[in-house]
Amino acid sequence: MDLAHEFEVSVPVERAWEMFNDLSRVIPSLPGAGLDGVDGDITLGNVKVKVGPVTAQYKGKAWFLEQDAATRKVVVRAEGRDTRGQGNAKATITISLAATDGGTHADVQIDMAITGRLAQIGRGLIADVSAKLMGQFVDNLEAELVSSAAVAEAPPPRAMAESTELALPLVEETESQPVDLLAAAGSPLARR
């Protein structure tokens, strides 16, 4: 199944490019997604999806297939398996960024395959739900970008006493809350 989306964020393209090249910062902005850690070039995460009383959780990984700074294009491969063994999901996501007067325009192309319970929802409803979830993602992403810009512009904290220890960047695990597909899709999904 192919999905296409586009959106704009009100930060310079350089800042958006920096974020889209760090999956550990992007994943927590996805509705229903949480970060489980980083293992080399692979980012580990989970996605919880709720349809009525049924909740499915996918555990998976994502990694870059392409990162082209000249064209500001990233291609990400994501794969996940239902923790109860009742299906899986795979996606190749292509994101192209371009500078605008007000910030950054993003074109997103998703080539996705779903098996199991969620595949029964149907293509049309998945496209509708995807569009609504993309709106939530953009809101979360915008908040993260604006927040990180404010932190970057803040004066540096006072220097601590010299230390011989090397500070390593930490990747904070994030707990995901299930994304409710009934709430996102509304009545068409409830009728199914």
PDB file of N, CA and C in Angstrom, residues 26-37 43-49 55-62 78-83 172-179:
ATOM      1  N   VAL A  26      12.759  11.396  16.266  1.00  0.00           N
ATOM      2  CA  VAL A  26      11.543  11.384  15.457  1.00  0.00           C
ATOM      3  C   VAL A  26      10.513  10.392  16.007  1.00  0.00           C
ATOM      4  N   ILE A  27      10.956   9.205  16.399  1.00  0.00           N
ATOM      5  CA  ILE A  27      10.032   8.146  16.811  1.00  0.00           C
ATOM      6  C   ILE A  27       9.081   8.581  17.926  1.00  0.00           C
ATOM      7  N   PRO A  28       9.542   9.248  18.990  1.00  0.00           N
ATOM      8  CA  PRO A  28       8.589   9.642  20.038  1.00  0.00           C
ATOM      9  C   PRO A  28       7.508  10.624  19.569  1.00  0.00           C
ATOM     10  N   SER A  29       7.705  11.267  18.413  1.00  0.00           N
ATOM     11  CA  SER A  29       6.692  12.180  17.880  1.00  0.00           C
ATOM     12  C   SER A  29       5.574  11.447  17.147  1.00  0.00           C
ATOM     13  N   LEU A  30       5.794  10.174  16.810  1.00  0.00           N
ATOM     14  CA  LEU A  30       4.784   9.393  16.103  1.00  0.00           C
ATOM     15  C   LEU A  30       3.692   8.954  17.077  1.00  0.00           C
ATOM     16  N   PRO A  31       2.411   9.194  16.759  1.00  0.00           N
ATOM     17  CA  PRO A  31       1.338   8.763  17.651  1.00  0.00           C
ATOM     18  C   PRO A  31       1.411   7.257  17.902  1.00  0.00           C
ATOM     19  N   GLY A  32       1.365   6.866  19.168  1.00  0.00           N
ATOM     20  CA  GLY A  32       1.385   5.464  19.543  1.00  0.00           C
ATOM     21  C   GLY A  32       2.766   4.838  19.593  1.00  0.00           C
ATOM     22  N   ALA A  33       3.808   5.590  19.260  1.00  0.00           N
ATOM     23  CA  ALA A  33       5.151   5.021  19.180  1.00  0.00           C
ATOM     24  C   ALA A  33       5.988   5.373  20.400  1.00  0.00           C
ATOM     25  N   GLY A  34       6.890   4.478  20.731  1.00  0.00           N
ATOM     26  CA  GLY A  34       7.828   4.688  21.828  1.00  0.00           C
ATOM     27  C   GLY A  34       9.209   4.233  21.418  1.00  0.00           C
ATOM     28  N   LEU A  35      10.201   4.769  22.058  1.00  0.00           N
ATOM     29  CA  LEU A  35      11.593   4.448  21.768  1.00  0.00           C
ATOM     30  C   LEU A  35      12.100   3.426  22.771  1.00  0.00           C
ATOM     31  N   ASP A  36      12.720   2.346  22.268  1.00  0.00           N
ATOM     32  CA  ASP A  36      13.269   1.308  23.140  1.00  0.00           C
ATOM     33  C   ASP A  36      14.792   1.368  23.237  1.00  0.00           C
ATOM     34  N   GLY A  37      15.450   2.115  22.366  1.00  0.00           N
ATOM     35  CA  GLY A  37      16.901   2.234  22.429  1.00  0.00           C
ATOM     36  C   GLY A  37      17.521   2.278  21.050  1.00  0.00           C
ATOM     37  N   THR A  43      17.605   1.760  15.224  1.00  0.00           N
ATOM     38  CA  THR A  43      16.822   2.340  16.314  1.00  0.00           C
ATOM     39  C   THR A  43      15.689   1.367  16.634  1.00  0.00           C
ATOM     40  N   LEU A  44      15.568   1.029  17.907  1.00  0.00           N
ATOM     41  CA  LEU A  44      14.559   0.067  18.357  1.00  0.00           C
ATOM     42  C   LEU A  44      13.360   0.816  18.927  1.00  0.00           C
ATOM     43  N   GLY A  45      12.164   0.338  18.608  1.00  0.00           N
ATOM     44  CA  GLY A  45      10.981   1.012  19.096  1.00  0.00           C
ATOM     45  C   GLY A  45       9.783   0.108  19.166  1.00  0.00           C
ATOM     46  N   ASN A  46       8.658   0.697  19.539  1.00  0.00           N
ATOM     47  CA  ASN A  46       7.399  -0.035  19.638  1.00  0.00           C
ATOM     48  C   ASN A  46       6.266   0.884  19.234  1.00  0.00           C
ATOM     49  N   VAL A  47       5.192   0.264  18.774  1.00  0.00           N
ATOM     50  CA  VAL A  47       3.987   1.003  18.409  1.00  0.00           C
ATOM     51  C   VAL A  47       2.803   0.248  18.990  1.00  0.00           C
ATOM     52  N   LYS A  48       1.929   0.977  19.683  1.00  0.00           N
ATOM     53  CA  LYS A  48       0.707   0.392  20.237  1.00  0.00           C
ATOM     54  C   LYS A  48      -0.485   0.963  19.478  1.00  0.00           C
ATOM     55  N   VAL A  49      -1.347   0.061  19.024  1.00  0.00           N
ATOM     56  CA  VAL A  49      -2.526   0.442  18.261  1.00  0.00           C
ATOM     57  C   VAL A  49      -3.749  -0.167  18.928  1.00  0.00           C
ATOM     58  N   THR A  55      -6.059  -4.173  21.718  1.00  0.00           N
ATOM     59  CA  THR A  55      -4.827  -3.419  21.578  1.00  0.00           C
ATOM     60  C   THR A  55      -3.744  -4.332  21.016  1.00  0.00           C
ATOM     61  N   ALA A  56      -3.079  -3.874  19.982  1.00  0.00           N
ATOM     62  CA  ALA A  56      -1.957  -4.610  19.401  1.00  0.00           C
ATOM     63  C   ALA A  56      -0.688  -3.811  19.664  1.00  0.00           C
ATOM     64  N   GLN A  57       0.376  -4.525  19.985  1.00  0.00           N
ATOM     65  CA  GLN A  57       1.666  -3.863  20.171  1.00  0.00           C
ATOM     66  C   GLN A  57       2.678  -4.486  19.227  1.00  0.00           C
ATOM     67  N   TYR A  58       3.356  -3.625  18.506  1.00  0.00           N
ATOM     68  CA  TYR A  58       4.400  -4.057  17.591  1.00  0.00           C
ATOM     69  C   TYR A  58       5.745  -3.638  18.160  1.00  0.00           C
ATOM     70  N   LYS A  59       6.681  -4.556  18.163  1.00  0.00           N
ATOM     71  CA  LYS A  59       8.071  -4.254  18.526  1.00  0.00           C
ATOM     72  C   LYS A  59       8.863  -4.329  17.242  1.00  0.00           C
ATOM     73  N   GLY A  60       9.762  -3.379  17.055  1.00  0.00           N
ATOM     74  CA  GLY A  60      10.490  -3.411  15.802  1.00  0.00           C
ATOM     75  C   GLY A  60      11.727  -2.561  15.805  1.00  0.00           C
ATOM     76  N   LYS A  61      12.184  -2.297  14.602  1.00  0.00           N
ATOM     77  CA  LYS A  61      13.419  -1.546  14.409  1.00  0.00           C
ATOM     78  C   LYS A  61      13.298  -0.695  13.153  1.00  0.00           C
ATOM     79  N   ALA A  62      14.114   0.331  13.107  1.00  0.00           N
ATOM     80  CA  ALA A  62      14.156   1.218  11.948  1.00  0.00           C
ATOM     81  C   ALA A  62      15.603   1.601  11.687  1.00  0.00           C
ATOM     82  N   ALA A  78      11.440   0.498   8.192  1.00  0.00           N
ATOM     83  CA  ALA A  78      10.936   0.140   9.516  1.00  0.00           C
ATOM     84  C   ALA A  78      10.231  -1.204   9.417  1.00  0.00           C
ATOM     85  N   GLU A  79      10.487  -2.069  10.403  1.00  0.00           N
ATOM     86  CA  GLU A  79       9.854  -3.380  10.445  1.00  0.00           C
ATOM     87  C   GLU A  79       9.447  -3.677  11.876  1.00  0.00           C
ATOM     88  N   GLY A  80       8.250  -4.225  12.040  1.00  0.00           N
ATOM     89  CA  GLY A  80       7.781  -4.574  13.371  1.00  0.00           C
ATOM     90  C   GLY A  80       6.930  -5.825  13.341  1.00  0.00           C
ATOM     91  N   ARG A  81       6.907  -6.515  14.465  1.00  0.00           N
ATOM     92  CA  ARG A  81       6.126  -7.739  14.603  1.00  0.00           C
ATOM     93  C   ARG A  81       5.222  -7.596  15.813  1.00  0.00           C
ATOM     94  N   ASP A  82       3.968  -8.015  15.656  1.00  0.00           N
ATOM     95  CA  ASP A  82       3.021  -8.018  16.756  1.00  0.00           C
ATOM     96  C   ASP A  82       3.590  -8.885  17.875  1.00  0.00           C
ATOM     97  N   THR A  83       3.571  -8.380  19.098  1.00  0.00           N
ATOM     98  CA  THR A  83       4.161  -9.121  20.218  1.00  0.00           C
ATOM     99  C   THR A  83       3.401 -10.412  20.522  1.00  0.00           C
ATOM    100  N   GLU A 172      16.952   8.204  25.694  1.00  0.00           N
ATOM    101  CA  GLU A 172      15.939   7.949  26.701  1.00  0.00           C
ATOM    102  C   GLU A 172      14.817   7.101  26.109  1.00  0.00           C
ATOM    103  N   GLU A 173      14.528   5.981  26.763  1.00  0.00           N
ATOM    104  CA  GLU A 173      13.412   5.161  26.325  1.00  0.00           C
ATOM    105  C   GLU A 173      12.118   5.916  26.608  1.00  0.00           C
ATOM    106  N   THR A 174      11.170   5.784  25.709  1.00  0.00           N
ATOM    107  CA  THR A 174       9.880   6.428  25.906  1.00  0.00           C
ATOM    108  C   THR A 174       8.789   5.371  25.858  1.00  0.00           C
ATOM    109  N   GLU A 175       7.854   5.473  26.773  1.00  0.00           N
ATOM    110  CA  GLU A 175       6.721   4.552  26.825  1.00  0.00           C
ATOM    111  C   GLU A 175       5.641   5.083  25.897  1.00  0.00           C
ATOM    112  N   SER A 176       5.128   4.218  25.054  1.00  0.00           N
ATOM    113  CA  SER A 176       4.100   4.669  24.128  1.00  0.00           C
ATOM    114  C   SER A 176       2.717   4.414  24.691  1.00  0.00           C
ATOM    115  N   GLN A 177       1.814   5.315  24.366  1.00  0.00           N
ATOM    116  CA  GLN A 177       0.401   5.148  24.667  1.00  0.00           C
ATOM    117  C   GLN A 177      -0.250   4.660  23.380  1.00  0.00           C
ATOM    118  N   PRO A 178      -1.207   3.749  23.449  1.00  0.00           N
ATOM    119  CA  PRO A 178      -1.798   3.236  22.212  1.00  0.00           C
ATOM    120  C   PRO A 178      -2.489   4.342  21.423  1.00  0.00           C
ATOM    121  N   VAL A 179      -2.330   4.300  20.126  1.00  0.00           N
ATOM    122  CA  VAL A 179      -3.054   5.214  19.262  1.00  0.00           C
ATOM    123  C   VAL A 179      -4.402   4.552  18.991  1.00  0.00           C
TER     124      VAL A 179
END
